[in-house]
Coordinates of C-alpha atoms and ligand atoms in Angstrom, one line a residue:
X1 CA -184.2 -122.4 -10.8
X2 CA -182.4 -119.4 -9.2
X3 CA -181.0 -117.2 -11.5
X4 CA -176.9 -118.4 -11.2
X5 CA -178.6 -121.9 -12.3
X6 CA -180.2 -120.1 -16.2
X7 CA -178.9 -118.1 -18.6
X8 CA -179.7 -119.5 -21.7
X9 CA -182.3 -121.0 -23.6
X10 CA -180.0 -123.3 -25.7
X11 CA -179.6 -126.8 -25.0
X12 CA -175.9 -126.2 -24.3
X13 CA -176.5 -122.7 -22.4
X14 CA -175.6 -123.6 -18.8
X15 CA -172.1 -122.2 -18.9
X16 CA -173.1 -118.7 -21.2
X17 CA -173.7 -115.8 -20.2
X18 CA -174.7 -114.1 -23.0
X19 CA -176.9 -115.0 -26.2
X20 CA -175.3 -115.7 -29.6
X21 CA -175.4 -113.1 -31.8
X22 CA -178.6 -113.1 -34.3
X23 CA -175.6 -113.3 -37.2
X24 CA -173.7 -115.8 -35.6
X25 CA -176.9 -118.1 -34.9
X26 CA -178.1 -117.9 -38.5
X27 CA -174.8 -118.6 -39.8
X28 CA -174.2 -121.7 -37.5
X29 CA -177.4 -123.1 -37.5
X30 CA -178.1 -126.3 -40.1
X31 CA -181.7 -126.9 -39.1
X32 CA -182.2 -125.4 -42.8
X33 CA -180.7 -128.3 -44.3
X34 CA -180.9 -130.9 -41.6
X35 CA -184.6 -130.8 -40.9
X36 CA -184.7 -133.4 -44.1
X37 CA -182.7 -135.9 -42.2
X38 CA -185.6 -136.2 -39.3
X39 CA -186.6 -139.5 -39.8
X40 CA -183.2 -140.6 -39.8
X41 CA -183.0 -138.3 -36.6
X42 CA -185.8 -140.3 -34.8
X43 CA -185.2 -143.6 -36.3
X44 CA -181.4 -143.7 -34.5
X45 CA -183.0 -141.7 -31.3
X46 CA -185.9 -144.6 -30.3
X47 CA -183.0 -147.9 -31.3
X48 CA -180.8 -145.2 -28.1
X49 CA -183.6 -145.2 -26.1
X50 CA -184.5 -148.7 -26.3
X51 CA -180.9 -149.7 -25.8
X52 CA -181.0 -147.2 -22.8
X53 CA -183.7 -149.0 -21.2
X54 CA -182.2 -152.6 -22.1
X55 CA -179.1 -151.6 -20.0
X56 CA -181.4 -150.6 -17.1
X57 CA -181.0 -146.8 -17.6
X58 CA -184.5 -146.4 -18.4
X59 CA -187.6 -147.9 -16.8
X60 CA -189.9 -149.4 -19.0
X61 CA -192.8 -146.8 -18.7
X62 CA -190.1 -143.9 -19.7
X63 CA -188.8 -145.9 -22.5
X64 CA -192.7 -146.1 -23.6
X65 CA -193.0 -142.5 -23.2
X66 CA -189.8 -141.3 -24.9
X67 CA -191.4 -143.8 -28.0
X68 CA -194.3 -142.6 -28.2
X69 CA -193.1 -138.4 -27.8
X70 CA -190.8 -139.1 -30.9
X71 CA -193.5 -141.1 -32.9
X72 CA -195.6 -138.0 -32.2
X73 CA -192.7 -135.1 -33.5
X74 CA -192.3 -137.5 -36.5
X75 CA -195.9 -137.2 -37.2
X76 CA -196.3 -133.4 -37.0
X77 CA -193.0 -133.3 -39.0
X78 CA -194.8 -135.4 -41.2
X79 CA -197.9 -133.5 -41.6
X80 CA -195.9 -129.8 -41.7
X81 CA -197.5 -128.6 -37.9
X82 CA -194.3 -128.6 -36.6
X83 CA -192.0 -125.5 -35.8
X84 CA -188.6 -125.4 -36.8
X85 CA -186.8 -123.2 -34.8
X86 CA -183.6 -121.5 -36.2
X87 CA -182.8 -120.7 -32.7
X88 CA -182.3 -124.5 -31.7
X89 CA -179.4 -124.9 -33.8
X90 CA -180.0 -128.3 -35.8
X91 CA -182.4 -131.3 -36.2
X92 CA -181.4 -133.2 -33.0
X93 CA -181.9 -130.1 -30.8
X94 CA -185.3 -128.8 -32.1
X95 CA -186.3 -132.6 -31.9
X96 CA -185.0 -132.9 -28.2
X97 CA -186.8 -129.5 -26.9
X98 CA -189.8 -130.1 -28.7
X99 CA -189.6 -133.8 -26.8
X100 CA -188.5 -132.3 -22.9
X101 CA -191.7 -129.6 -24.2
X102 CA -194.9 -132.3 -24.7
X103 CA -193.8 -135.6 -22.6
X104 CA -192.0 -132.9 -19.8
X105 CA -189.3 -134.5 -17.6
X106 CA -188.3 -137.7 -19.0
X107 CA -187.8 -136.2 -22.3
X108 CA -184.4 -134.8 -20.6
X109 CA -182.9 -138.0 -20.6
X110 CA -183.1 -138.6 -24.1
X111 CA -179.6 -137.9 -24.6
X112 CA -177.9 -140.1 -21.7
X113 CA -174.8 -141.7 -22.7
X114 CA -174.7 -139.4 -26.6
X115 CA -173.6 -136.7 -27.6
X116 CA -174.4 -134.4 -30.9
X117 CA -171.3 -136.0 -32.8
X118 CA -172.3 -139.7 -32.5
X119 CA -175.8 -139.1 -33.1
X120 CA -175.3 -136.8 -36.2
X121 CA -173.0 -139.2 -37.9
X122 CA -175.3 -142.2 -37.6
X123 CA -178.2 -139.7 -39.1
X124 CA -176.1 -139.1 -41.8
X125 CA -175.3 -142.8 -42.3
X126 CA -178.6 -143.8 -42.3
X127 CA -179.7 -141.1 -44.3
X128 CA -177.0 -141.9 -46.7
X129 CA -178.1 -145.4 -47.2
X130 CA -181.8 -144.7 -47.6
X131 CA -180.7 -143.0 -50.4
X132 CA -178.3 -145.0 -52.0
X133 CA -181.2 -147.3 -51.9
X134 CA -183.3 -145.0 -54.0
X135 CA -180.5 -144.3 -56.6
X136 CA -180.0 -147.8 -57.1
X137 CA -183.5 -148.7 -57.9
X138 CA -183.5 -146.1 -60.7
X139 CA -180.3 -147.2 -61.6
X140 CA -181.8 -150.6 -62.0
X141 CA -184.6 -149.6 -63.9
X142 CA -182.7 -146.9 -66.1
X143 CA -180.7 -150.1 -67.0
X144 CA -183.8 -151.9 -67.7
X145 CA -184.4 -149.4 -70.2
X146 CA -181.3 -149.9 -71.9
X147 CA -182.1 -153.3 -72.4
X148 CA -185.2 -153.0 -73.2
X149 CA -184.8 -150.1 -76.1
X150 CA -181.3 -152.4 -77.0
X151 CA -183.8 -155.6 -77.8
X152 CA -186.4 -153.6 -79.8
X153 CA -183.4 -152.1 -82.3
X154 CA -181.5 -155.0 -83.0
X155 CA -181.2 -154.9 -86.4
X156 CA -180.1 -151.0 -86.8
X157 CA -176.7 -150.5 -87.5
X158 CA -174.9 -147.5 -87.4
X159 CA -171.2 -146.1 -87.6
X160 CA -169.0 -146.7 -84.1
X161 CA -166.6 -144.0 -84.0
X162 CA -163.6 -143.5 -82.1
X163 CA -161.9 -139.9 -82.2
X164 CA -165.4 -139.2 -83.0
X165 CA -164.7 -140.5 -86.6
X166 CA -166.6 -143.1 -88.3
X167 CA -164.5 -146.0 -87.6
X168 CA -166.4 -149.9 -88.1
X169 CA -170.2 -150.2 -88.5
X170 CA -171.7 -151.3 -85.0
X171 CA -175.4 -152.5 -83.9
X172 CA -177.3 -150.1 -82.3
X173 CA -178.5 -152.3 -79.5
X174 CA -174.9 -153.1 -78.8
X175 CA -174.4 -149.2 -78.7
X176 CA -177.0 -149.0 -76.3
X177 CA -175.5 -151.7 -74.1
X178 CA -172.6 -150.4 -73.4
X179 CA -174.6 -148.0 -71.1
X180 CA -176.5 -150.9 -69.5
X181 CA -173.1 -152.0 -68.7
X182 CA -171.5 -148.7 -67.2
X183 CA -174.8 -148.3 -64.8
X184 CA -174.3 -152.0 -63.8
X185 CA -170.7 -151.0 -62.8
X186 CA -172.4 -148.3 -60.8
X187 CA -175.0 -150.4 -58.7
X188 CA -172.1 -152.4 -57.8
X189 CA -169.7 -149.7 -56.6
X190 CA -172.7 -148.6 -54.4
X191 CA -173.3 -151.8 -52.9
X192 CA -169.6 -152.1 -52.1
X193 CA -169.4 -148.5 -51.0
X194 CA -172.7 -149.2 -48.6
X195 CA -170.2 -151.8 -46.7
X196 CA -168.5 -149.1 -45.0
X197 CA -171.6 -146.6 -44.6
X198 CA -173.6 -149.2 -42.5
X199 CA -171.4 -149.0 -39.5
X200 CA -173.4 -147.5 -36.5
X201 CA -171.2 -145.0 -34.9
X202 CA -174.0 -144.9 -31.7
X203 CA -172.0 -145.4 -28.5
X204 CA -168.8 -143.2 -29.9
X205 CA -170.7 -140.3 -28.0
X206 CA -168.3 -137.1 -27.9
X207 CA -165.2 -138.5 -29.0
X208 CA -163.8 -140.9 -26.3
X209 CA -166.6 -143.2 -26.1
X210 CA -169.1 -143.5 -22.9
X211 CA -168.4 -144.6 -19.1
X212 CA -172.1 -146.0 -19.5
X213 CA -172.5 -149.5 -20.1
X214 CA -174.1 -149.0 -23.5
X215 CA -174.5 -151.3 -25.7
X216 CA -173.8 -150.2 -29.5
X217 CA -174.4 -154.0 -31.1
X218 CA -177.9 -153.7 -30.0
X219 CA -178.3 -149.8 -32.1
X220 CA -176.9 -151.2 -35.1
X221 CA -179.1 -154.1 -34.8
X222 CA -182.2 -151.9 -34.5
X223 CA -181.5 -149.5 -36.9
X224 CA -180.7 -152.5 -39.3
X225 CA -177.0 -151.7 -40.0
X226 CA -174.4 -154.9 -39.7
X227 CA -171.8 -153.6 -38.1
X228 CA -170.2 -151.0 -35.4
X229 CA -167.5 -148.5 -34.8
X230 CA -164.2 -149.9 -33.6
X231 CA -162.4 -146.5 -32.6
X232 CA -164.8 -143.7 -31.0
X233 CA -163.0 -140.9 -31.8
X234 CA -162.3 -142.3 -35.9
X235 CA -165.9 -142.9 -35.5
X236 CA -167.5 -139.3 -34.9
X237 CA -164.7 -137.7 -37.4
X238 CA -164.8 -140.2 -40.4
X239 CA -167.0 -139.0 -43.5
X240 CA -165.0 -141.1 -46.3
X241 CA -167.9 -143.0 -46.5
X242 CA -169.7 -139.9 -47.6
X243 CA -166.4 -138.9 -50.2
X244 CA -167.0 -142.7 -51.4
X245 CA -170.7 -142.1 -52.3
X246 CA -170.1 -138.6 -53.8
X247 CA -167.4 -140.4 -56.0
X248 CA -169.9 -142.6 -56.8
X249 CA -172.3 -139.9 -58.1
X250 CA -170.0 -138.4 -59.6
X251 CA -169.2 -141.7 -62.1
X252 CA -173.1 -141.8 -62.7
X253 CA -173.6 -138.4 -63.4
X254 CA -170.2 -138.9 -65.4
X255 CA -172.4 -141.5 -67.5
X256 CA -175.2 -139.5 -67.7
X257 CA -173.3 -137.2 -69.4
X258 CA -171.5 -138.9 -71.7
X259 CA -175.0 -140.7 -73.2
X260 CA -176.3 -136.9 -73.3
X261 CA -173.3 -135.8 -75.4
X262 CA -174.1 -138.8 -77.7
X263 CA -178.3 -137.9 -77.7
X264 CA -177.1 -134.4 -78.2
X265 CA -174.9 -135.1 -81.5
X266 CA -177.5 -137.3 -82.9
X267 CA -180.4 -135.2 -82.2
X268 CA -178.4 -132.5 -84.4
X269 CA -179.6 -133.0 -88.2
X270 CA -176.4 -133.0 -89.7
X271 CA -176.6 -136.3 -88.0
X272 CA -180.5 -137.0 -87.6
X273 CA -179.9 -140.3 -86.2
X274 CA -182.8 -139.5 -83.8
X275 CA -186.2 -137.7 -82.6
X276 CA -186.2 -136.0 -79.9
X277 CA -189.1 -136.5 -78.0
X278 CA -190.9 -133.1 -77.8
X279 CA -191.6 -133.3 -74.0
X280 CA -187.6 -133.7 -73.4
X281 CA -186.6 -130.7 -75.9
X282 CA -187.6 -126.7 -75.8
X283 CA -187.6 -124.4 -78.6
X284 CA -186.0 -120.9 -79.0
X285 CA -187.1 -117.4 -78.4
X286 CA -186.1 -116.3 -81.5
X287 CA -185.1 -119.0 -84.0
X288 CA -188.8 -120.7 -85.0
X289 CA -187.5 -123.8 -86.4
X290 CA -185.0 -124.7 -83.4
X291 CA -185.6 -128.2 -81.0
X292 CA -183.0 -127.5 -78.2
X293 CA -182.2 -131.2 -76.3
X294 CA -182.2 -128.9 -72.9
X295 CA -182.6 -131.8 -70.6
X296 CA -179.7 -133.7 -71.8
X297 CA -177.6 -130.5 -72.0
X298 CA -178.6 -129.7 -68.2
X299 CA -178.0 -133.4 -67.5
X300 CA -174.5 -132.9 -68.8
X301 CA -174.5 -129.7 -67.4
X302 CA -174.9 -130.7 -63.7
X303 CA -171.5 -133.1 -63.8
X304 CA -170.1 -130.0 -62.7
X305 CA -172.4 -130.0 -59.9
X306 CA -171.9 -132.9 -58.8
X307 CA -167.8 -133.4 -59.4
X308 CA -168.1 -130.1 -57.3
X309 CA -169.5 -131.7 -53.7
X310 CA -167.1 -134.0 -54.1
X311 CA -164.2 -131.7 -54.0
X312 CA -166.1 -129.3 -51.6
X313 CA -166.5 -132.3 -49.2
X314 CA -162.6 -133.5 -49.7
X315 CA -161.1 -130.1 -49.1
X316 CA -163.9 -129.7 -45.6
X317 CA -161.8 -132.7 -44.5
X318 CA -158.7 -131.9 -45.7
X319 CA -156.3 -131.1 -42.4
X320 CA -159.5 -131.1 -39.7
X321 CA -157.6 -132.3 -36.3
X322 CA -159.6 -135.2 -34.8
X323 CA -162.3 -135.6 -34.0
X324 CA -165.3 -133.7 -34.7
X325 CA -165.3 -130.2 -35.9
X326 CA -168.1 -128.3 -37.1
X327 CA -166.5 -128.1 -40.5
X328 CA -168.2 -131.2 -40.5
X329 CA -171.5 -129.5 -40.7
X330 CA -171.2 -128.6 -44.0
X331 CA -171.4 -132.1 -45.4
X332 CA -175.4 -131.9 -45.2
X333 CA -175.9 -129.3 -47.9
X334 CA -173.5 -131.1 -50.3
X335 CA -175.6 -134.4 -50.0
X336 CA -178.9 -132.8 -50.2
X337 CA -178.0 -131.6 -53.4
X338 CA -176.0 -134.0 -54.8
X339 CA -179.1 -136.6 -53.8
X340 CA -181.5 -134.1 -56.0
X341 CA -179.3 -133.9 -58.6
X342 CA -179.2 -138.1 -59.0
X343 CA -182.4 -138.9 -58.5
X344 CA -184.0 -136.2 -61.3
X345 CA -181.1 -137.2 -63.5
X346 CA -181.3 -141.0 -63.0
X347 CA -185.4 -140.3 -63.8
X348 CA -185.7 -138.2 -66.6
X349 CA -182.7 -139.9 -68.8
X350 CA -184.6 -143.1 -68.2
X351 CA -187.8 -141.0 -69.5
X352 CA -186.0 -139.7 -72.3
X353 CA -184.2 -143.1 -73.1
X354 CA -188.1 -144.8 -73.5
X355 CA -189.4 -142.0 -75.9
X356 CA -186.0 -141.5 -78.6
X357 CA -187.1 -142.3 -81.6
X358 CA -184.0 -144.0 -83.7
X359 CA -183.8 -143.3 -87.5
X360 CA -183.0 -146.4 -89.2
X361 CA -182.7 -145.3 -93.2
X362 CA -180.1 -142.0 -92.0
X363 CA -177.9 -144.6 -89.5
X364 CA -177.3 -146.7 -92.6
X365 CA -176.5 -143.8 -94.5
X366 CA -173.9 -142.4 -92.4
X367 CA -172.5 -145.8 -92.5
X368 CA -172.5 -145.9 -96.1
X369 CA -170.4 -142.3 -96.5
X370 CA -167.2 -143.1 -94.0
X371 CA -165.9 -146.7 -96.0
X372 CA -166.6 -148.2 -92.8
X373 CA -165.9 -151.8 -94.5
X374 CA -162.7 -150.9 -95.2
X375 CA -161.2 -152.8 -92.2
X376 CA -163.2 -155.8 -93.7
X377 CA -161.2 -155.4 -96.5
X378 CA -157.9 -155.6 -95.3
X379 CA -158.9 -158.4 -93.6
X380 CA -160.2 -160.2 -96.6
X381 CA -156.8 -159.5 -98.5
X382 CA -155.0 -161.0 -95.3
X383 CA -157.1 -164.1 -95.9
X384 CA -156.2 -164.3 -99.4
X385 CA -152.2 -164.5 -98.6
X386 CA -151.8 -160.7 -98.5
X387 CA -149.5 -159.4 -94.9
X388 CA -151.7 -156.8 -93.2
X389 CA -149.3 -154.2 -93.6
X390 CA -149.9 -153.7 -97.1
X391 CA -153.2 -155.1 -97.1
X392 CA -153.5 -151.9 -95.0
X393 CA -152.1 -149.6 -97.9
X394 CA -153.9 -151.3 -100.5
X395 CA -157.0 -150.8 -98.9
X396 CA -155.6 -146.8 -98.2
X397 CA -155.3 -146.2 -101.8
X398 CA -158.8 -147.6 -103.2
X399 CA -160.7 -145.6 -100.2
X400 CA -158.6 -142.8 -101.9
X401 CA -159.9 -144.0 -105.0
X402 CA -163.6 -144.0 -104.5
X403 CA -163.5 -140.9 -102.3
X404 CA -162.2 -139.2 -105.3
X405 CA -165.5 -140.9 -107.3
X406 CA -167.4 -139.9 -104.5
X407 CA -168.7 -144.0 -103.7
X408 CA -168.3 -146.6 -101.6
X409 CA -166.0 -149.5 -101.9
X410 CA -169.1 -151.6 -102.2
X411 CA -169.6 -149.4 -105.1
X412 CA -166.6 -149.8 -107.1
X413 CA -166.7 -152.4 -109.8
X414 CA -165.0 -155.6 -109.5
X415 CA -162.4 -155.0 -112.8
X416 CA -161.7 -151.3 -111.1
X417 CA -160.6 -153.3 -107.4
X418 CA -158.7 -155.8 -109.6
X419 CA -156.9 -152.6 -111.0
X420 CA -155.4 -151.9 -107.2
X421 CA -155.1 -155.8 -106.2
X422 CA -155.3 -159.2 -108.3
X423 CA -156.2 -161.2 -105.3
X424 CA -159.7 -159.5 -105.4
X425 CA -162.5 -161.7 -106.3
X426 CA -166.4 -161.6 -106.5
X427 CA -166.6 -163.0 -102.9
X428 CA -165.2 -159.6 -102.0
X429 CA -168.7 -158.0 -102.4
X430 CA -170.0 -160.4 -99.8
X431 CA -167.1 -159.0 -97.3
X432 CA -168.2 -155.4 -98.1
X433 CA -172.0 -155.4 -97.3
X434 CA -171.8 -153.8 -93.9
X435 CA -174.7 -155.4 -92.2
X436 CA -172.4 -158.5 -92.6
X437 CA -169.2 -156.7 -91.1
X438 CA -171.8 -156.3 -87.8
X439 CA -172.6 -160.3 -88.0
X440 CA -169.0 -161.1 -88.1
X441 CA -168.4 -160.3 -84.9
X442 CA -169.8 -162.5 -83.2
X443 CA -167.3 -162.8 -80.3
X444 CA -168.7 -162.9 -77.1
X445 CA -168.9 -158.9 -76.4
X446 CA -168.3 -157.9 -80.4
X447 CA -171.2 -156.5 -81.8
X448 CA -172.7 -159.4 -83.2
X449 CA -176.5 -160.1 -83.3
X450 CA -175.5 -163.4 -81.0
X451 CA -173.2 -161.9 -78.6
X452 CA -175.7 -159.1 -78.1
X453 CA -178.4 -161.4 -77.5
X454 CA -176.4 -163.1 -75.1
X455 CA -175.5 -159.4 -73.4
X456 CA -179.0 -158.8 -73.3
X457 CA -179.5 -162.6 -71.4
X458 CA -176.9 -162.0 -69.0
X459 CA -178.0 -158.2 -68.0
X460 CA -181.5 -159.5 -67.6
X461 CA -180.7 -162.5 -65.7
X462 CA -178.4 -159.9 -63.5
X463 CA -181.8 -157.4 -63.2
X464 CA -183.7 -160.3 -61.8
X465 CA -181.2 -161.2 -59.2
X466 CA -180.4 -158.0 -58.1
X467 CA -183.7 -156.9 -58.8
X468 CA -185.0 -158.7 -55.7
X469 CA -182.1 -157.5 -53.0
X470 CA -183.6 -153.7 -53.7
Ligands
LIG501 N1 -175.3 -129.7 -36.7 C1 -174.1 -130.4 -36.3 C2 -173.5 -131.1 -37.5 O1 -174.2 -131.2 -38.5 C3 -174.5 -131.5 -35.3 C4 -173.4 -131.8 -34.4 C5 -173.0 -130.7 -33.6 N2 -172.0 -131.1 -32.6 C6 -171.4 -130.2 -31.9 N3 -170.5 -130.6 -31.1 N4 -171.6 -128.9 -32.0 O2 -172.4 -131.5 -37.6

């Protein structure tokens, strides 16, 4: 090469001059972040180069010698011989050099017919339903749990509160299932939102799609993804897929959080409603007796987090120009994280989940102190002729009644209910008992011992079909 023909070391450097600046390259490069998406990198580079050589761009022997380069880079990747160089910008580049540098020549025409912004975007795609794939078998097992620890407590009741105050007695396996049932919602929404992530953008190249005769069926096909863009310049700008699976995140870790806040309260002996396991909790510096639920505070904690990448990625998008920018660069770092923050999450709450220990005698307890039959009640004086209006007041005034005594209604005598009502009989005593309230409601979805049973059925039956597609 003379010297008009090199002046750069880059990839890109035939029409510089002058090298970037050693700020400018370390505050441009993504090779820090993007390295993790190598497989991803090679995966999508050897379905190109066998679609290169299926269009007669490639003869046979180069196509077996761009395969066998790449399987080599992946292995030293692998194995943590190979050398990342900041200078090379990103994944695809250090890849590519590293190729033209051990196969030589043909390694140059790795890149026929792509460019950066087609190839980064089906990385990220793939890399992106890897692991949505990974989430959702957590997910699945995490809602094993659930029904697992649901079928073993059964019989526990405790109060169900809304406003957080003790409103009708519930069973603690239906408590429990209400989770199963949120972290089903969420396997779904990822399956739907994986619809519109596998869509190979391969063939897009640049922005205006290639003067080649690719062939971007055959890529999807090879990297196992169903379908293909339909507008090349929407393809190498569109990242909504990424926005829908950080919105999905966000609704787990949303979950997470919620069933923390719950742990957290009951874990706190003015409720005692659980144990703690000690490999979940951490104690304090300087108060002896303290058992701090740390993970499930840090679980709850990291919402934040993840709510965050979401609105980080929304506002990177917000008013870019078509098509590609490097704005869109900065999507990498939000996933990583986002991905680390899921997966821990999704694996130590199903951990934690396993090991609680559920206090039986101090549920019934707190179901004892907030006149949690009253409801049953009202509805037993509606039975008896009484409009449910002032059923509702009558039932007011006797809770007012025994709060004063400091009892239950169950403990009030049946001469002191008469006192408020006539219509009160024995039979009422029958209506107060609260395990009885719980088997009452027995509508499909209530908390009773059948409809949970059947909750339990229909989750499992779910787990095994879905259990097989994952
Ligand atoms: N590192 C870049 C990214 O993550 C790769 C694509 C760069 N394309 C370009 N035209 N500079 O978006």
């Amino acid at each position: 090469m003379t010297d008009k023909n090199n002046n750069s070391k880059k990839l890109w450097g035939g029409r510089f001059e002058k090298a970037s600046l050693p700020l400018v390259e370390e505050y441009t490069q993504s090779v820090e972040f993007d390295k993790y998406l190598y497989k991803e990198d090679i995966l999508g580079s050897i379905a190109h180069v066998k679609m290169l050589a299926k269009i007669g761009i490639l003869s046979t022997e180069e196509l077996e010698k761009l395969i066998e380069g790449l399987k080599k880079i992946e292995s030293q990747i692998d194995r943590g011989t190979f050398e990342w160089k900041r200078s090379l910008e990103d994944v695809h580049m250090n890849i590519e050099q590293s190729l033209i540098d051990l196969i030589g020549e043909v390694g140059k025409k790795l890149h026929t017919g792509r460019s950066r912004n087609d190839q980064v975007a089906l990385d990220v795609r793939l890399f992106v339903s890897h692991m949505v794939e990974l989430w959702k078998k957590e997910l699945l097992a995490l809602i094993r749990t659930f029904v697992d620890v649901a079928s073993r407590h059964k019989d526990f009741i405790l109060p169900g509160f809304t406003h957080l105050q003790p409103a009708q007695p519930v069973s603690l396996a239906h408590h429990l299932l209400a989770y199963a049932w949120m972290f089903k919602r969420d396997v779904e929404r990822l399956d739907d939102a994986l619809t519109r992530v596998k869509v190979s953008p391969l063939g897009a190249a640049a922005l205006a799609g290639s003067s080649y005769n690719l062939d971007p069926e055959f890529v999807a096909s090879e990297v196992g993804f169903p379908k293909v863009f339909d507008n090349s310049m929407d393809a190498v700008s569109d990242r909504d897929f990424l926005l829908e699976i950080l919105f999905c995140a966000s609704v787990i870790q949303m979950h997470l959080s919620r069933f923390c806040e719950e742990i957290i309260l009951w874990a706190n002996p003015c409720f005692d409603f659980v144990t703690l396991p000690e490999e979940f909790a951490t104690g304090s510096s300087i108060m002896p007796q303290k058992k701090n639920p740390d993970v499930a505070e840090l679980m709850r904690g990291k919402t934040g987090r993840v709510y965050g990448n979401l609105m980080a990625l929304l506002t990177v998008l917000k008013g870019l120009p078509l098509t590609y920018n490097r704005d869109l660069q900065e999507d990498k770092g939000l996933i990583l994280d986002t991905h680390h923050t899921i997966f821990l999450s999704l694996v130590l709450a199903k951990g934690m989940l396993a090991r609680l220990e559920f206090k039986r005698e101090n549920m019934l307890l707190a179901v004892k102190k907030g006149f949690l039959n009253a409801t049953e009640l009202a509805d037993y004086l509606v039975a008896k002729g009484i409009p449910f209006r002032d059923a509702h007041r009558l039932v007011g005034n006797l809770v007012r009644y025994a709060e004063k005594k400091n009892v239950g209604l169950e403990d009030l005598s049946l001469e002191e209910m008469r006192e408020f009502c006539s219509k009160i009989y024995e039979d009422v005593f029958e209506v107060l008992d609260y395990e009885k309230a719980v088997e009452r409601r027995q509508v499909y979805g209530g908390t009773g011992k059948n409809s949970v049973e059947k909750q339990i059925e229909n989750l499992k039956q779910w787990l095994k079909e879905t259990g097989g597609s994952v």
